[in-house]
Coordinates of N, CA and C in Angstrom, one line a residue:
X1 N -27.6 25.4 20.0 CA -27.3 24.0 20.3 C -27.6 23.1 19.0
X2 N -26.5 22.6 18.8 CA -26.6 21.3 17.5 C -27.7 19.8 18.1
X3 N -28.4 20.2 17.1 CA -29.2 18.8 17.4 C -28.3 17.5 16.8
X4 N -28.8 16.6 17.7 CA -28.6 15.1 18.2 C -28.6 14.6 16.3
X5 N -29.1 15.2 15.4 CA -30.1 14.2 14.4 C -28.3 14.9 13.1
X6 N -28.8 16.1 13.6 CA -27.8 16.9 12.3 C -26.0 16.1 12.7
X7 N -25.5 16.2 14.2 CA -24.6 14.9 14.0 C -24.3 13.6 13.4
X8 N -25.9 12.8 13.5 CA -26.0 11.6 13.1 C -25.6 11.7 12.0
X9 N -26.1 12.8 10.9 CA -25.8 12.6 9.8 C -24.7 13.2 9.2
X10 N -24.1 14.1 9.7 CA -22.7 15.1 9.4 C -21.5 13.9 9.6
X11 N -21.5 12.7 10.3 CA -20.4 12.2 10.8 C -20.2 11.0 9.4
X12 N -21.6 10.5 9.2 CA -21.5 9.4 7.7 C -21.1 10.1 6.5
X13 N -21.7 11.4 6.6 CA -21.1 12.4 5.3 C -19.3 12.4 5.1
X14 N -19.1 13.1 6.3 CA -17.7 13.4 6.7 C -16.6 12.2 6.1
X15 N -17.0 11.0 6.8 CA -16.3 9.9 6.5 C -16.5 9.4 5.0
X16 N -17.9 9.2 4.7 CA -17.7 9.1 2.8 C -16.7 10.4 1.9
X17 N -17.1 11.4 2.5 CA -16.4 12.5 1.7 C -14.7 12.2 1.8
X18 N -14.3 11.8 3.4 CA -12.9 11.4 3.5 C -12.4 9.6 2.3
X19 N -13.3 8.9 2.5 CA -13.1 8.1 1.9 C -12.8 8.5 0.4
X20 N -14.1 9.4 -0.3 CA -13.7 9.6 -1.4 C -12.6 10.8 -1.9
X21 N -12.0 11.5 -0.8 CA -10.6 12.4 -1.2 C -9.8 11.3 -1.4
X22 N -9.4 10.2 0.1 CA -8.5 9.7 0.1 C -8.3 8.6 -2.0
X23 N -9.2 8.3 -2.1 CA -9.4 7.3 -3.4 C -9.2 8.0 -4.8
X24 N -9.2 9.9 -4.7 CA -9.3 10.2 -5.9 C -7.1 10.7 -5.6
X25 N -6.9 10.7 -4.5 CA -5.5 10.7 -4.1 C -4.8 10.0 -3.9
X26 N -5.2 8.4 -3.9 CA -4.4 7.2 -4.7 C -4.6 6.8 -6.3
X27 N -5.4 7.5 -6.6 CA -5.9 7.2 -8.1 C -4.9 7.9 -9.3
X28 N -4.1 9.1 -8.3 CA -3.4 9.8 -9.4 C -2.5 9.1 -10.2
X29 N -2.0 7.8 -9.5 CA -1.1 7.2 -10.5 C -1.6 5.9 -11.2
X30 N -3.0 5.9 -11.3 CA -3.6 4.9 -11.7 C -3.8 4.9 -13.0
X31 N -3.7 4.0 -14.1 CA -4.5 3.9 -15.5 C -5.2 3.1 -15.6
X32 N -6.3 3.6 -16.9 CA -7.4 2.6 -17.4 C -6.9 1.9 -18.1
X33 N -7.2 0.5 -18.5 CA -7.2 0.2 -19.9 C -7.8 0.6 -20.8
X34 N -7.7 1.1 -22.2 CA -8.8 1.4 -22.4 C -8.8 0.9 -24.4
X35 N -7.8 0.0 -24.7 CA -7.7 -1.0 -25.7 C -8.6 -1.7 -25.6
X36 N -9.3 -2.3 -27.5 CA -9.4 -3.0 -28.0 C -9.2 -4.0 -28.4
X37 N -7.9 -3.8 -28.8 CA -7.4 -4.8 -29.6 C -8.3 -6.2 -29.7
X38 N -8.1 -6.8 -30.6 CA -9.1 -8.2 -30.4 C -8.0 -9.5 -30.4
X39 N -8.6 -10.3 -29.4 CA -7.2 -10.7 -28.8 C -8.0 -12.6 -29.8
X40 N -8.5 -12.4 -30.3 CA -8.7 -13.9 -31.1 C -7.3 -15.1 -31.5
X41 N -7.5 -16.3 -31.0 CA -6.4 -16.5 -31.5 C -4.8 -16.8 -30.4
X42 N -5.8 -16.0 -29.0 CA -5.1 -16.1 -27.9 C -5.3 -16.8 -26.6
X43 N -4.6 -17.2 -26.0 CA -5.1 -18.3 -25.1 C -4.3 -17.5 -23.6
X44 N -5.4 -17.2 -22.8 CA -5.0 -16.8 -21.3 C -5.6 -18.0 -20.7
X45 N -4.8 -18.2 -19.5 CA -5.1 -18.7 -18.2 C -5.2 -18.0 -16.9
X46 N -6.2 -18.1 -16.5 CA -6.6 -17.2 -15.4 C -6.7 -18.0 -13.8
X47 N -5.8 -17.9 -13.2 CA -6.1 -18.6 -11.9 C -7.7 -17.7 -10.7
X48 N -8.0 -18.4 -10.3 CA -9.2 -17.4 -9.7 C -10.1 -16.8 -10.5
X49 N -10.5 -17.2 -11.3 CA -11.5 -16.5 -12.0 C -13.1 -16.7 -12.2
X50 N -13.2 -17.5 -11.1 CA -14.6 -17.8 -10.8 C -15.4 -16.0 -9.8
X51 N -14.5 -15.7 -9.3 CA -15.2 -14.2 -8.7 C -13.9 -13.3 -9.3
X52 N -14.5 -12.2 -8.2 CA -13.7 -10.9 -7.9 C -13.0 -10.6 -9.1
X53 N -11.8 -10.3 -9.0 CA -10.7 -9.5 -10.1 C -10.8 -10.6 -11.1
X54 N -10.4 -12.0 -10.8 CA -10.5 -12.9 -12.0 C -11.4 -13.0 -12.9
X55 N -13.0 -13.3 -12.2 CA -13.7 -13.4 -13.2 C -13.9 -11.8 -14.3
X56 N -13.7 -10.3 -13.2 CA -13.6 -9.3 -14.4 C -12.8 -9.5 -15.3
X57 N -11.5 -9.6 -15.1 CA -10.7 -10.0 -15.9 C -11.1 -10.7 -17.3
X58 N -11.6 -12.0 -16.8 CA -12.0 -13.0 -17.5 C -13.2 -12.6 -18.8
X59 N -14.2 -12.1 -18.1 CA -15.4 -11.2 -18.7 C -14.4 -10.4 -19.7
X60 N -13.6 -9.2 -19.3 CA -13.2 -8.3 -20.5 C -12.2 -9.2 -21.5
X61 N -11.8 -10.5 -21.0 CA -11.0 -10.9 -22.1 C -12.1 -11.5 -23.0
X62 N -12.5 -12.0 -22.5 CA -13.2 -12.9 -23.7 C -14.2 -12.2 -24.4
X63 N -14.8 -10.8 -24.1 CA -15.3 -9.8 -24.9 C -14.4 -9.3 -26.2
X64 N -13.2 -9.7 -26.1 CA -12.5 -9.5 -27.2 C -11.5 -10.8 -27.9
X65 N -12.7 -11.7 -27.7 CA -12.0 -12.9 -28.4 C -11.4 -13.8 -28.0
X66 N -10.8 -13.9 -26.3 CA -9.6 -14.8 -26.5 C -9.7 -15.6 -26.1
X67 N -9.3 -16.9 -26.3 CA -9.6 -18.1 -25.3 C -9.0 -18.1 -23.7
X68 N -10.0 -18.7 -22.7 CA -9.8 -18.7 -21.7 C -9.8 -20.2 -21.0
X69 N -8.8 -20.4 -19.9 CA -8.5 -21.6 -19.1 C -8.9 -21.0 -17.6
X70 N -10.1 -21.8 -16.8 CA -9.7 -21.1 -15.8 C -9.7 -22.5 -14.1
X71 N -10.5 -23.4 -14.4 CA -10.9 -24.2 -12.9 C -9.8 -24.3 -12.6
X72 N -9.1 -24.7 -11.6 CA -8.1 -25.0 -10.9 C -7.9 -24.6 -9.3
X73 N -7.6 -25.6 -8.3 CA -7.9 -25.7 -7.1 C -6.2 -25.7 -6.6
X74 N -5.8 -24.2 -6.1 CA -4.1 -24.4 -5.9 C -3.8 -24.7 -4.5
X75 N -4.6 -25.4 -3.7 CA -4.4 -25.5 -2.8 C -3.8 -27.1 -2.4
X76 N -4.1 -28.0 -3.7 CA -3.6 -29.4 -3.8 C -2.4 -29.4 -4.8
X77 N -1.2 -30.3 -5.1 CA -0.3 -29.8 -5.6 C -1.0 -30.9 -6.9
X78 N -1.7 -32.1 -6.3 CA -2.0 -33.0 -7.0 C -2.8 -32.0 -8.2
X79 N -3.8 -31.5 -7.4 CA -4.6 -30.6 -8.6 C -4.3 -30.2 -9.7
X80 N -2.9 -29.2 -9.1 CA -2.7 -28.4 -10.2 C -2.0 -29.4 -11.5
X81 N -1.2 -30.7 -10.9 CA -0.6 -31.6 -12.2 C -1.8 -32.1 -13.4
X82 N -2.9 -32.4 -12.2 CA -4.0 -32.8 -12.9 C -4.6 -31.8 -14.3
X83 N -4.6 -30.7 -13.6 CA -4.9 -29.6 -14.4 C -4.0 -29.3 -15.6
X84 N -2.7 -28.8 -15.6 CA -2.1 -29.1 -16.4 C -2.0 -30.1 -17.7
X85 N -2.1 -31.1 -16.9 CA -2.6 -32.6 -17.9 C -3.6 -31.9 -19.0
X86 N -4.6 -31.4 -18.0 CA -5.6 -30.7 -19.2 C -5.4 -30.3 -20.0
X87 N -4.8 -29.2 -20.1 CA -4.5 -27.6 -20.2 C -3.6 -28.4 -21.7
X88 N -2.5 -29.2 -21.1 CA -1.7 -29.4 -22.4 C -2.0 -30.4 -23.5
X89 N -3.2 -30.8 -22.9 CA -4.4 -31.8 -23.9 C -5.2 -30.9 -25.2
X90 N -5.6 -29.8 -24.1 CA -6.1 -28.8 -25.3 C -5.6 -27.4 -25.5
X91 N -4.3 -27.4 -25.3 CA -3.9 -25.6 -26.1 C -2.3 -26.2 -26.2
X92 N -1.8 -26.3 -27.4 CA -0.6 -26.2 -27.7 C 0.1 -25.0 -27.5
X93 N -0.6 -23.5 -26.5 CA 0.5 -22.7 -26.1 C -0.5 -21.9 -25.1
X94 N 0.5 -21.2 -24.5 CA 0.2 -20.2 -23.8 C 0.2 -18.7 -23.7
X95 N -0.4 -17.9 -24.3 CA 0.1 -16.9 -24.5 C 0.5 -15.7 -23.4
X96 N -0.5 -15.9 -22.3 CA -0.8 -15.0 -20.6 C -1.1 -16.1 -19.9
X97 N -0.2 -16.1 -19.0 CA -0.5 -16.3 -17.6 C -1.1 -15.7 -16.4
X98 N -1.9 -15.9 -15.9 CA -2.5 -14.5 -15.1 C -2.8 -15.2 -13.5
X99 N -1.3 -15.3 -13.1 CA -1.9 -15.7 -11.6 C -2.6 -14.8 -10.3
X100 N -3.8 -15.0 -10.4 CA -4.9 -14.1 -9.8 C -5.0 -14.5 -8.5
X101 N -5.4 -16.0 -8.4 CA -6.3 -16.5 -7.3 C -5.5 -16.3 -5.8
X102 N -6.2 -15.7 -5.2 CA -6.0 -15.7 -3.4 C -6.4 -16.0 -2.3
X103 N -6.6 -16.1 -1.5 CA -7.1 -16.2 0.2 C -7.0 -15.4 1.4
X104 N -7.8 -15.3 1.8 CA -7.3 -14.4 3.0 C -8.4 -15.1 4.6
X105 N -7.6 -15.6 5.4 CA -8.2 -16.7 6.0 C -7.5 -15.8 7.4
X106 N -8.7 -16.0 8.4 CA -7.7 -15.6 9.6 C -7.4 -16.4 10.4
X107 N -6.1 -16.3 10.6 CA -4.8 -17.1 11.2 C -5.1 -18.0 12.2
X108 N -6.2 -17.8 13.2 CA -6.4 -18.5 14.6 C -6.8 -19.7 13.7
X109 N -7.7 -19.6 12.2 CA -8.3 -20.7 12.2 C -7.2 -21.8 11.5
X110 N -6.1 -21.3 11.4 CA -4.8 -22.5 11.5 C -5.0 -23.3 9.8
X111 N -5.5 -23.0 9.0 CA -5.8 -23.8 7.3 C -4.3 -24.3 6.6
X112 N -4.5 -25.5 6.5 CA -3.3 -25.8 5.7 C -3.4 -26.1 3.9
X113 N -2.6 -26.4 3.2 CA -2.9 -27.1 2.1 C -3.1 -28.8 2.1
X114 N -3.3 -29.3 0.8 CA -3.3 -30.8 1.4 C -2.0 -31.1 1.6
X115 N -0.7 -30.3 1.0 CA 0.5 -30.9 1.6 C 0.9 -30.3 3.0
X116 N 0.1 -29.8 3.7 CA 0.5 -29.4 4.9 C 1.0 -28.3 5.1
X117 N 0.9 -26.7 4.2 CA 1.9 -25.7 4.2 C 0.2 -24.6 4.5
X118 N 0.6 -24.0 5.4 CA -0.1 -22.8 6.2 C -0.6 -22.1 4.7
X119 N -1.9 -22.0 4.6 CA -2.9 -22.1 3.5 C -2.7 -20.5 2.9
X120 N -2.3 -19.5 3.1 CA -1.6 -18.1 2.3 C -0.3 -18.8 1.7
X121 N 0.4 -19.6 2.7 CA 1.8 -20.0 1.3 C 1.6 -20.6 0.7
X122 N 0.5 -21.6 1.1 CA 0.7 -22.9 -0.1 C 0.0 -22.2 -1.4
X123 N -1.4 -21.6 -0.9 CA -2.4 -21.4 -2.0 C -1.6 -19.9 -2.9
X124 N -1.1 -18.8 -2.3 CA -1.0 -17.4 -2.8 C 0.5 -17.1 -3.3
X125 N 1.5 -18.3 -2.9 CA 2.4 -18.3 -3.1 C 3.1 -19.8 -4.1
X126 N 2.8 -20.9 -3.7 CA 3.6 -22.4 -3.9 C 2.9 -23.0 -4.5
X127 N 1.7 -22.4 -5.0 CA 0.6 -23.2 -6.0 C 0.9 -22.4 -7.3
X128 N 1.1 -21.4 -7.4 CA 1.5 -20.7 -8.6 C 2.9 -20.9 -9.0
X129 N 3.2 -21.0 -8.0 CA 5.2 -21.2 -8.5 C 5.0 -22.4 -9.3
X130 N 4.4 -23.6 -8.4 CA 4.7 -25.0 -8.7 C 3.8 -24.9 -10.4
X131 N 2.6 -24.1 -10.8 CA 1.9 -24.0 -12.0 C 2.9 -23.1 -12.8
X132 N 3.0 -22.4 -12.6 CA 4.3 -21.8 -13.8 C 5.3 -22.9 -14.2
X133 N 5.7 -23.0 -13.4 CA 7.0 -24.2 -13.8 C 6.7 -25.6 -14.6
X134 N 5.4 -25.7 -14.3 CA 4.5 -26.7 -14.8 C 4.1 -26.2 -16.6
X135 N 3.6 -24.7 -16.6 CA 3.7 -24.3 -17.9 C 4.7 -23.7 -18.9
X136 N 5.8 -23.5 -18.3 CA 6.9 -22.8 -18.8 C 7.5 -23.5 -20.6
X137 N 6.9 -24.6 -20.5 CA 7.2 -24.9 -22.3 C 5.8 -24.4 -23.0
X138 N 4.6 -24.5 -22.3 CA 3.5 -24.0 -23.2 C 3.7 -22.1 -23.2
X139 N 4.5 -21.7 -22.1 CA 4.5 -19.8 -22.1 C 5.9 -20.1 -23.4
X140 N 6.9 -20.4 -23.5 CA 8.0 -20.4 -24.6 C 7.7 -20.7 -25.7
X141 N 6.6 -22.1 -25.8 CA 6.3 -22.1 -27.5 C 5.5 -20.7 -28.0
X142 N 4.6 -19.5 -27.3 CA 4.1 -18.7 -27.4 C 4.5 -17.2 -27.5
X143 N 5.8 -17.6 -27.3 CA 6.5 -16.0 -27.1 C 6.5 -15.2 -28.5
X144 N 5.8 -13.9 -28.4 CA 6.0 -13.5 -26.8 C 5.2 -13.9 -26.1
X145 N 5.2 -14.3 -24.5 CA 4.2 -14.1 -24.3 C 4.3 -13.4 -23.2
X146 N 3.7 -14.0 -21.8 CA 3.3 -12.9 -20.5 C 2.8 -13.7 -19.4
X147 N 3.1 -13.2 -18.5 CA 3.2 -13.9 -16.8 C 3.0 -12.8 -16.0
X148 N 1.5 -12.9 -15.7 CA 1.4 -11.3 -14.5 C 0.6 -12.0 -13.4
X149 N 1.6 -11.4 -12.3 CA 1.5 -12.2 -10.6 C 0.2 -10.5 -9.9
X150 N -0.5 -11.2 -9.6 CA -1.8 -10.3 -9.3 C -0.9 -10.3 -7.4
X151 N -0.6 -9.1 -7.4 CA 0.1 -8.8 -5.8 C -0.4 -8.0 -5.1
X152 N 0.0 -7.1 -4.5 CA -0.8 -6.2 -3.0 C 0.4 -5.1 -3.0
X153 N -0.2 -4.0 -2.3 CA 0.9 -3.1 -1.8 C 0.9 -3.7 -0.1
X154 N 0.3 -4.4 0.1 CA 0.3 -5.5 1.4 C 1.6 -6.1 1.6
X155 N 2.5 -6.3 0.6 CA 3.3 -6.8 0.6 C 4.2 -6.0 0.9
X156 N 4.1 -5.0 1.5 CA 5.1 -3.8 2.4 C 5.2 -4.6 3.8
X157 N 4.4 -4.8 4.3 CA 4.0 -4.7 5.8 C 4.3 -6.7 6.0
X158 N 4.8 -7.4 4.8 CA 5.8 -8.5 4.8 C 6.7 -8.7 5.4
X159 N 7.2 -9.8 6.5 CA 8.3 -10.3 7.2 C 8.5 -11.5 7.2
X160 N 9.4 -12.2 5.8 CA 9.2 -13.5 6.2 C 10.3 -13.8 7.1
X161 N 9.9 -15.5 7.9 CA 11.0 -15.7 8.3 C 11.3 -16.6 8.0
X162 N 12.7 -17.4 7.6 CA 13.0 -18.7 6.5 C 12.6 -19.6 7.7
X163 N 12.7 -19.6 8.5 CA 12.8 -20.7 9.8 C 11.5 -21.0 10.3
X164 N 10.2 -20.4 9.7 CA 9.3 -19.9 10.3 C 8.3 -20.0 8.8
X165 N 8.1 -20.7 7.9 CA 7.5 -20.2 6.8 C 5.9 -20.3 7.0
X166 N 5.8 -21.4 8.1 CA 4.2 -21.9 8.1 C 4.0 -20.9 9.3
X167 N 4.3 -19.7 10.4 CA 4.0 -18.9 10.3 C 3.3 -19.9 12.1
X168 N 3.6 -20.7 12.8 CA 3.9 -21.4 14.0 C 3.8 -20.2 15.1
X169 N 4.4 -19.3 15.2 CA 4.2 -18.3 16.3 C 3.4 -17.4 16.2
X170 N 3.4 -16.6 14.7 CA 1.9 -16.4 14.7 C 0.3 -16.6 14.8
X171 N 0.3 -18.2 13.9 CA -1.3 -18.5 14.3 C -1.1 -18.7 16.5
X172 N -0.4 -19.4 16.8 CA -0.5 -19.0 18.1 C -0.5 -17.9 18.9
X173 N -0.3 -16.9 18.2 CA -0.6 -15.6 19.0 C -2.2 -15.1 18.4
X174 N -2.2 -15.3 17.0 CA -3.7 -15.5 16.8 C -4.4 -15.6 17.6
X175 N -4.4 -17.3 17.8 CA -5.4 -18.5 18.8 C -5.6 -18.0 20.0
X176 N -4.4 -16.9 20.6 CA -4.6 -16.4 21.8 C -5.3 -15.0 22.0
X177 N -5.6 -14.7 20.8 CA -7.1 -13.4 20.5 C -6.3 -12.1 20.7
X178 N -4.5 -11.8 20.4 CA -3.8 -11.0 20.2 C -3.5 -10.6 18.8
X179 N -4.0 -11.0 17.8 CA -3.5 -11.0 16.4 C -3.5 -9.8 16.1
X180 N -2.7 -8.7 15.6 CA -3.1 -7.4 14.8 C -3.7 -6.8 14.1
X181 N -3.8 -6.3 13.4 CA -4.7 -5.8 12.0 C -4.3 -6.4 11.0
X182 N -3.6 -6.4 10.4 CA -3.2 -7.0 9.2 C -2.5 -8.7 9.6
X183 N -3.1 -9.1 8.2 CA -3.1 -10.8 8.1 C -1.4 -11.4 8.3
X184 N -0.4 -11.7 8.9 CA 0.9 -11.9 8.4 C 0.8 -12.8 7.8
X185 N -0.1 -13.8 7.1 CA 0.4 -14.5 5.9 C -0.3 -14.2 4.9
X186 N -1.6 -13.0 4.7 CA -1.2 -13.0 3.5 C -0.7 -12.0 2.5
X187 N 0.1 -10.8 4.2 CA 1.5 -10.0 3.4 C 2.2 -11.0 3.3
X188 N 2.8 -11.5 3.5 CA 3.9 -12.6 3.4 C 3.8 -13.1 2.3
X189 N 2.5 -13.8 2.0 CA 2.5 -14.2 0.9 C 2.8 -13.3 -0.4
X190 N 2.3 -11.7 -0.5 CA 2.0 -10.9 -1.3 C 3.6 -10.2 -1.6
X191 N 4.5 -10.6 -0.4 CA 5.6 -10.3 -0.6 C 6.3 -11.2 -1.5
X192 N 6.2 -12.6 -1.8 CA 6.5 -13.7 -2.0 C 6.4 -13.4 -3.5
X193 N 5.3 -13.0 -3.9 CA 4.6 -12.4 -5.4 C 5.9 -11.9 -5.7
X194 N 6.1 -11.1 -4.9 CA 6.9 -9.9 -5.8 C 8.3 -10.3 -6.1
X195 N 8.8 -10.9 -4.8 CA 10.3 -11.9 -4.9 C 10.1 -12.6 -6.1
X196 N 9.0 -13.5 -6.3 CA 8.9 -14.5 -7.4 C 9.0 -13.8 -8.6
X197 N 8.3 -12.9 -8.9 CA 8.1 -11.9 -10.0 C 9.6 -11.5 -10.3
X198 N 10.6 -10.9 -9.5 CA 11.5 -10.2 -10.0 C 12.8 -11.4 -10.2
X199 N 12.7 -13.1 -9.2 CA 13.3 -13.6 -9.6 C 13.2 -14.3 -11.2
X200 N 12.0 -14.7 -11.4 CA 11.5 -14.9 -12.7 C 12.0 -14.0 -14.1
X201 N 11.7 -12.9 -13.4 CA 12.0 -12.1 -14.6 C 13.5 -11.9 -15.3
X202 N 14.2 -11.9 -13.7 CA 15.8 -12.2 -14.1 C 16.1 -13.4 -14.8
X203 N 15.3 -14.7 -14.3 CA 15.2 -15.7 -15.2 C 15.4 -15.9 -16.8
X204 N 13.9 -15.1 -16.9 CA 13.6 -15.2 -17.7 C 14.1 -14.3 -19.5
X205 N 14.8 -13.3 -18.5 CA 15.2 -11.9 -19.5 C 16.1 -13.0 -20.5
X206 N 15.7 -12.6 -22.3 CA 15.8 -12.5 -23.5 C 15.1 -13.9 -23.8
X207 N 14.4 -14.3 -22.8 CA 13.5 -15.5 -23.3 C 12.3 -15.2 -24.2
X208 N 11.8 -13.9 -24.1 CA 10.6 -13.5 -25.3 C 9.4 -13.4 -24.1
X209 N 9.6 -13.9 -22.7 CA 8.8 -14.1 -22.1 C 8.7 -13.2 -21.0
X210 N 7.6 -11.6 -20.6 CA 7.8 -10.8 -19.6 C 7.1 -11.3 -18.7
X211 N 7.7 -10.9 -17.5 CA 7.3 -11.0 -16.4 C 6.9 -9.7 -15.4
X212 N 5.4 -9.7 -14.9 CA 5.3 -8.8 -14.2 C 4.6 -8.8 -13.1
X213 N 4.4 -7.6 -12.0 CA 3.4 -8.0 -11.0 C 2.8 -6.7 -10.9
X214 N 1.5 -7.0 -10.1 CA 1.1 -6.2 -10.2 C -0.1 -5.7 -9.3
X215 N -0.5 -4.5 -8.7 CA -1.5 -3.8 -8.0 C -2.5 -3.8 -8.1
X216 N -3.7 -4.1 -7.4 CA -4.8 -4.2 -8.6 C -5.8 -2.9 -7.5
X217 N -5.2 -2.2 -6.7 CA -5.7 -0.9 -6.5 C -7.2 -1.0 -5.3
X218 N -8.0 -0.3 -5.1 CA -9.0 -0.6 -4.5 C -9.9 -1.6 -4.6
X219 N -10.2 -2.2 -4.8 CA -11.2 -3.0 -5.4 C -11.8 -4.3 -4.5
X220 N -13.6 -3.8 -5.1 CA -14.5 -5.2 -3.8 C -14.4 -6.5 -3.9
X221 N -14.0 -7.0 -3.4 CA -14.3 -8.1 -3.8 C -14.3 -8.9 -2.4
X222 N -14.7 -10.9 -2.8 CA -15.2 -11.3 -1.7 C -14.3 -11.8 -0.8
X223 N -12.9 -11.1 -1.1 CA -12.0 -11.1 -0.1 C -11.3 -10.0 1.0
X224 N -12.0 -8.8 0.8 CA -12.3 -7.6 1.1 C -13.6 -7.0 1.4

């Protein structure tokens, strides 16, 4: 007879050990960075970079020199003009863009932006559009330069609906303690990334300026 104790502990094993196959079996297609280069001389802007992926981000750039831009609150549209103002006060160019910053809020509790747009579109989607477009002569005077949309493989399990963007039948099915597992606005949003990313890039092609998005893989942070 198996004791009561040797389960307790065979079942937390089992599960770490599954966790760590499944992670060394998404990792196959993963790369390090593992450059130097010293980026002095360069000016990134980092949306979200007070935690998680931003501030790493942030930390490894500036260990090699570069200038960094980061406060900015995209949940006000007023903000981000305000910000800007800044931004074009002190850097005559842009070299990276690095739209990071996200939310992940659950739906019953209904968050909007200050202009009133269901708080995954305004903040993860329509705060970065509206700041890109806002920067787009400081990324041109710097070309090359770069524009990378921090996205999700989340954005599979995306359905927008044009009729529907603030997502109205959703938080109500939320608020009624039916909601799913997964967030639908902030796939939706993460799908939105990627739309933007590849319309952009079509935009953009022989401007000097790439455009990309991107996976940022397992990782803890305080929205996870």
């Amino acid at each position: 007879m198996v004791s009561s104790h040797v389960i307790y502990v065979a079942v937390p094993i089992s599960v770490i050990v599954a966790l760590g196959l499944l992670r060394k079996w998404r990792s196959r297609s993963w790369a390090k960075c593992v450059t130097n280069t010293c980026l002095r001389g360069k000016t990134f802007l980092i949306t979200g970079a007070n935690s998680g992926i931003g501030l790493e981000t942030a930390r490894a750039l500036v260990k090699r020199k570069a200038r960094i831009s980061i406060e900015l609150d995209l949940a006000s549209f007023e903000s981000i003009e305000k910000f800007v103002e800044v931004v074009k006060a002190g850097f005559h160019k842009i070299d990276v863009l690095i739209n990071n910053a996200g939310v992940v809020v659950p739906l019953k509790e209904d968050q909007k932006t200050n202009e009133g747009f269901e708080i995954h579109l305004g903040v993860n989607h329509l705060g970065h559009f509206y700041l890109t477009q806002l920067l787009m002569d400081l990324l041109k005077r710097a070309t090359p330069s770069r524009i990378v949309i921090v996205s999700s493989t989340l954005h599979e399990r995306g359905k927008i609906n044009f009729e529907d963007l603030n997502l109205r039948a959703e938080i109500e099915v939320a608020k009624s303690g039916k909601a799913g597992r997964h967030n639908p606005g902030y796939c939706n949003s993460k799908l939105m990334n990627v739309y933007f990313m590849r319309a952009l890039a079509d935009q953009l092609r022989g401007s000097g300026i790439d455009v990309n998005a991107c996976c940022p893989g397992f990782c803890y942070t305080n929205l996870f």
